[in-house]
Amino acid sequence: MAATPHKMKRWMGKVALVTGVFNSTGRAVADALVREGMNVVGADDNPELDKLDALVESLKAENVPGQLHIMRCDIKSVESVRKLFLTLKQDPDIEGVDVLVHCGVIALGESILDGNPLYWKEMLEANVLAPAFISQEAFKCMKERGVDDGHIIFDNGLCSHRLVPGNKALHFLSATKHACKALVEGIRYELRLDNSRIRVSAISSGVIETDILDKLFQGDDKHAKSFMGEKKYLDVKDIAAAVVFLLEQPPHVQIHDILMRATDQVP
């Protein structure tokens, strides 16, 4: 019997930029892509970013086929993002990006009628403006290098498709994610107008057992643990597996959006 072809083979040695690498979803995605042989740049501005050095060293110790590089970048800052891409281009071991995965998300429990506008602004900057600008820079970087098989992936969430009845704390977050859904479609149209074969996809997942929930429950650990204990929800590794699935598809196939939720999740 012939061996099953390695669907990720064409990505081995290619560069993937993963934003929000300090959060558990970003770490899981970076870890999975390194194990598939990709050269991964994990970007974040968390003050404790140095803690990820242990992950870098553990992957080296396992002798996995890819490499992980951790770089500090404030995705909400245009200048910081530009500096990151300049650094990538000038690094002889990286030289640019082939894949971009947006995992940098801020989720705060703020409603529309009584929410704090300062928190709205923070979510807009991180969840909408940042991925739009980073996608623009990634596309320019790919085009400069003649990359025509690149991929841009948004970690959007099911809240990009619907509002949860009775949970007003998620309404403004959902508004930012609805905007991201429009970004995905807008990028797809613009790539086709440019005659580019770079693809763009979204992963719209339900509730994930992730550290982002800490902010969503605004430090209410008791409420968070009670909520997460109700059902078996998605794991961050499920999201990482979905990213790999998107990249495994042949160049003529674009999966536009993956809607996924835990079997036990109702809304």
Coordinates of C-alpha atoms in Angstrom, one line a residue:
M1 CA 0.0 0.0 0.0
A2 CA 1.4 3.4 -1.0
A3 CA 2.2 5.8 1.8
T4 CA -0.4 8.6 2.5
P5 CA 1.1 11.9 1.2
H6 CA 1.9 14.5 3.8
K7 CA -0.6 17.2 3.1
M8 CA 1.4 19.8 4.9
K9 CA 4.6 19.0 3.0
R10 CA 4.5 22.1 0.8
W11 CA 4.4 24.3 4.0
M12 CA 7.6 22.8 5.5
G13 CA 10.2 25.5 6.0
K14 CA 7.6 28.3 5.1
V15 CA 7.0 31.1 7.6
A16 CA 3.8 31.5 9.6
L17 CA 3.1 34.7 11.7
V18 CA 0.8 34.0 14.6
T19 CA -0.5 37.0 16.5
G20 CA -1.7 36.8 20.1
V21 CA 0.8 33.9 20.8
F22 CA 0.8 34.5 24.5
N23 CA -2.9 33.5 24.8
S24 CA -3.6 29.8 24.9
T25 CA -5.1 29.6 21.4
G26 CA -2.2 31.4 19.9
R27 CA 0.3 29.1 21.7
A28 CA -1.6 26.0 20.5
V29 CA -1.6 27.2 16.9
A30 CA 2.1 28.0 17.0
D31 CA 2.9 24.7 18.6
A32 CA 0.9 22.8 16.0
L33 CA 2.5 24.6 13.0
V34 CA 6.0 24.1 14.3
R35 CA 5.3 20.4 14.6
E36 CA 4.2 20.4 11.0
G37 CA 7.7 21.8 10.0
M38 CA 6.8 25.5 9.7
N39 CA 9.1 28.4 10.8
V40 CA 6.7 30.2 13.1
V41 CA 6.9 33.7 14.4
G42 CA 4.8 34.3 17.5
A43 CA 4.0 37.9 18.1
D44 CA 2.5 39.5 21.3
D45 CA 3.1 42.4 23.6
N46 CA 2.2 40.7 26.9
P47 CA 4.6 41.9 29.7
E48 CA 5.3 38.2 30.6
L49 CA 6.2 37.3 27.0
D50 CA 9.6 35.9 28.2
K51 CA 7.7 33.0 29.8
L52 CA 7.4 31.6 26.2
D53 CA 11.1 31.0 26.1
A54 CA 10.4 27.7 27.9
L55 CA 8.1 26.6 25.0
V56 CA 10.8 27.5 22.5
E57 CA 13.3 25.4 24.3
S58 CA 11.0 22.4 24.8
L59 CA 10.2 22.3 21.1
K60 CA 14.0 22.3 20.4
A61 CA 14.5 19.5 22.9
E62 CA 11.8 17.5 21.1
N63 CA 13.7 18.0 17.8
V64 CA 10.5 18.9 16.0
P65 CA 10.9 19.8 12.3
G66 CA 10.0 23.5 12.6
Q67 CA 11.2 26.4 14.6
L68 CA 9.5 28.9 16.9
H69 CA 10.6 32.6 17.2
I70 CA 9.0 34.9 19.8
M71 CA 8.9 38.6 18.9
R72 CA 7.4 41.5 20.8
C73 CA 4.8 43.5 18.9
D74 CA 1.8 45.6 19.9
I75 CA -0.7 44.7 17.2
K76 CA -2.7 47.8 18.0
S77 CA 0.2 50.1 17.0
V78 CA 0.8 50.7 13.3
E79 CA 4.4 51.6 14.0
S80 CA 5.0 48.4 16.0
V81 CA 3.5 46.3 13.3
R82 CA 5.6 48.0 10.6
K83 CA 8.7 47.4 12.7
L84 CA 7.9 43.7 13.1
F85 CA 7.5 43.2 9.4
L86 CA 10.8 45.1 8.7
T87 CA 12.5 42.8 11.2
L88 CA 11.1 39.8 9.5
K89 CA 12.2 40.9 6.1
Q90 CA 15.7 41.7 7.3
D91 CA 16.2 38.3 9.1
P92 CA 17.9 35.9 6.7
D93 CA 16.3 32.9 8.3
I94 CA 12.8 34.4 7.9
E95 CA 12.7 37.0 5.1
G96 CA 8.9 37.4 5.2
V97 CA 5.6 35.5 5.8
D98 CA 3.7 32.9 3.9
V99 CA 0.9 32.4 6.4
L100 CA -0.8 34.8 8.8
V101 CA -3.0 33.5 11.6
H102 CA -4.9 36.2 13.6
C103 CA -5.2 35.0 17.3
G104 CA -4.7 38.4 18.9
V105 CA -8.2 39.0 20.4
I106 CA -9.4 41.1 23.3
A107 CA -12.7 39.9 24.7
L108 CA -14.3 42.1 27.4
G109 CA -17.8 41.8 28.8
E110 CA -19.2 45.1 27.6
S111 CA -22.8 45.7 26.5
I112 CA -23.9 48.4 24.0
L113 CA -26.3 50.5 26.1
D114 CA -24.3 50.5 29.4
G115 CA -20.8 49.4 28.4
N116 CA -17.6 51.5 28.8
P117 CA -16.6 53.2 25.5
L118 CA -12.9 53.0 26.5
Y119 CA -13.2 49.2 26.5
W120 CA -15.2 49.3 23.2
K121 CA -12.2 51.3 21.7
E122 CA -9.7 48.7 23.0
M123 CA -11.7 45.8 21.4
L124 CA -12.1 47.7 18.1
E125 CA -8.4 48.4 17.9
A126 CA -7.3 44.8 18.7
N127 CA -10.1 42.9 17.0
V128 CA -10.8 44.9 13.9
L129 CA -8.2 47.6 13.1
A130 CA -5.2 45.4 14.0
P131 CA -6.1 42.4 11.8
A132 CA -7.0 44.7 8.9
F133 CA -3.6 46.4 9.0
I134 CA -1.6 43.3 9.7
S135 CA -3.3 41.5 6.8
Q136 CA -2.4 44.5 4.6
E137 CA 1.2 44.3 5.6
A138 CA 1.3 40.5 5.2
F139 CA -0.2 40.7 1.7
K140 CA 2.4 43.3 0.7
C141 CA 5.2 41.1 2.1
M142 CA 3.9 38.1 0.2
K143 CA 3.5 40.0 -3.0
E144 CA 7.0 41.5 -2.8
R145 CA 8.5 38.0 -2.5
G146 CA 6.3 36.6 -5.3
V147 CA 4.3 34.3 -2.9
D148 CA 1.1 33.2 -4.7
D149 CA 0.1 30.4 -2.4
G150 CA -0.1 32.2 0.9
H151 CA -2.9 32.0 3.4
I152 CA -4.5 34.5 5.9
I153 CA -6.6 33.0 8.7
F154 CA -8.9 34.7 11.1
D155 CA -9.8 33.2 14.5
N156 CA -13.3 34.7 14.5
G157 CA -15.7 32.8 16.7
L158 CA -19.4 32.0 16.3
C159 CA -20.1 35.5 17.6
S160 CA -19.2 36.7 14.1
H161 CA -22.4 35.1 12.9
R162 CA -25.0 35.6 15.6
L163 CA -25.7 37.2 19.0
V164 CA -26.4 35.1 22.0
P165 CA -29.9 35.9 23.3
G166 CA -29.9 37.1 26.9
N167 CA -26.2 37.7 27.1
K168 CA -25.7 41.4 26.6
A169 CA -22.1 41.3 27.8
L170 CA -21.1 39.7 24.5
H171 CA -22.9 42.2 22.2
F172 CA -20.0 44.6 21.6
L173 CA -17.5 41.8 21.2
S174 CA -19.9 40.3 18.7
A175 CA -20.0 43.6 16.8
T176 CA -16.2 43.5 16.4
K177 CA -16.3 39.9 15.2
H178 CA -19.1 40.7 12.7
A179 CA -16.7 43.3 11.4
C180 CA -14.0 40.6 11.1
K181 CA -16.4 38.5 9.0
A182 CA -16.7 41.4 6.6
L183 CA -12.9 41.8 6.6
V184 CA -12.6 38.2 5.5
E185 CA -15.0 38.6 2.6
G186 CA -13.5 42.0 1.7
I187 CA -10.0 40.6 1.6
R188 CA -11.2 37.6 -0.5
Y189 CA -12.7 40.0 -3.1
E190 CA -9.6 42.2 -3.2
L191 CA -7.3 39.2 -3.6
R192 CA -9.4 38.0 -6.6
L193 CA -9.4 41.5 -8.1
D194 CA -5.6 41.5 -7.8
N195 CA -5.5 38.1 -9.6
S196 CA -3.8 36.6 -6.5
R197 CA -4.2 33.0 -5.4
I198 CA -3.5 33.9 -1.8
R199 CA -6.4 32.5 0.2
V200 CA -8.2 33.8 3.2
S201 CA -10.3 31.8 5.7
A202 CA -12.0 32.1 9.1
I203 CA -12.5 29.7 11.9
S204 CA -15.8 30.5 13.7
S205 CA -15.7 28.5 16.9
G206 CA -18.0 28.3 19.8
V207 CA -16.9 28.4 23.5
I208 CA -13.3 27.4 24.0
E209 CA -11.6 26.5 27.2
T210 CA -9.1 29.4 27.1
D211 CA -7.6 32.1 29.2
I212 CA -9.5 34.8 27.3
L213 CA -12.5 33.9 29.4
D214 CA -10.8 35.4 32.4
K215 CA -11.2 38.8 30.9
L216 CA -14.6 38.1 29.6
F217 CA -15.8 37.3 33.2
Q218 CA -13.8 40.4 34.4
G219 CA -11.8 38.5 37.0
D220 CA -14.8 36.6 38.4
D221 CA -13.1 33.2 38.8
K222 CA -16.0 31.6 40.5
H223 CA -18.4 32.5 37.6
A224 CA -15.8 31.4 35.0
K225 CA -15.2 28.0 36.6
S226 CA -19.0 27.5 37.1
F227 CA -19.6 28.4 33.4
M228 CA -16.8 26.1 32.1
G229 CA -17.8 23.3 34.4
E230 CA -21.3 23.1 32.8
K231 CA -20.3 21.3 29.6
K232 CA -17.4 19.9 27.7
Y233 CA -16.4 22.8 25.5
L234 CA -13.8 23.0 22.7
D235 CA -10.1 22.8 23.5
V236 CA -7.5 25.2 22.0
K237 CA -6.0 22.2 20.2
D238 CA -9.2 21.8 18.3
I239 CA -8.7 25.3 16.9
A240 CA -5.1 24.5 16.0
A241 CA -6.2 21.4 14.2
A242 CA -8.7 23.5 12.2
V243 CA -5.8 25.8 11.2
V244 CA -3.8 22.8 10.0
F245 CA -6.9 21.5 8.1
L246 CA -7.2 24.8 6.3
L247 CA -3.6 24.7 5.2
E248 CA -3.8 21.1 4.1
Q249 CA -6.2 21.9 1.3
P250 CA -4.8 22.0 -2.2
P251 CA -4.1 25.4 -3.7
H252 CA -7.3 25.5 -5.8
V253 CA -9.5 24.9 -2.7
Q254 CA -10.4 27.8 -0.3
I255 CA -12.5 26.9 2.7
H256 CA -14.1 30.2 3.5
D257 CA -15.3 29.6 7.0
I258 CA -15.4 26.8 9.5
L259 CA -18.3 26.9 11.9
M260 CA -17.6 24.7 14.9
R261 CA -18.9 24.3 18.4
A262 CA -18.7 21.7 21.1
T263 CA -21.3 18.9 20.8
D264 CA -22.8 19.9 24.1
Q265 CA -23.1 23.6 23.3
V266 CA -26.6 24.8 22.4
P267 CA -26.6 28.5 21.3

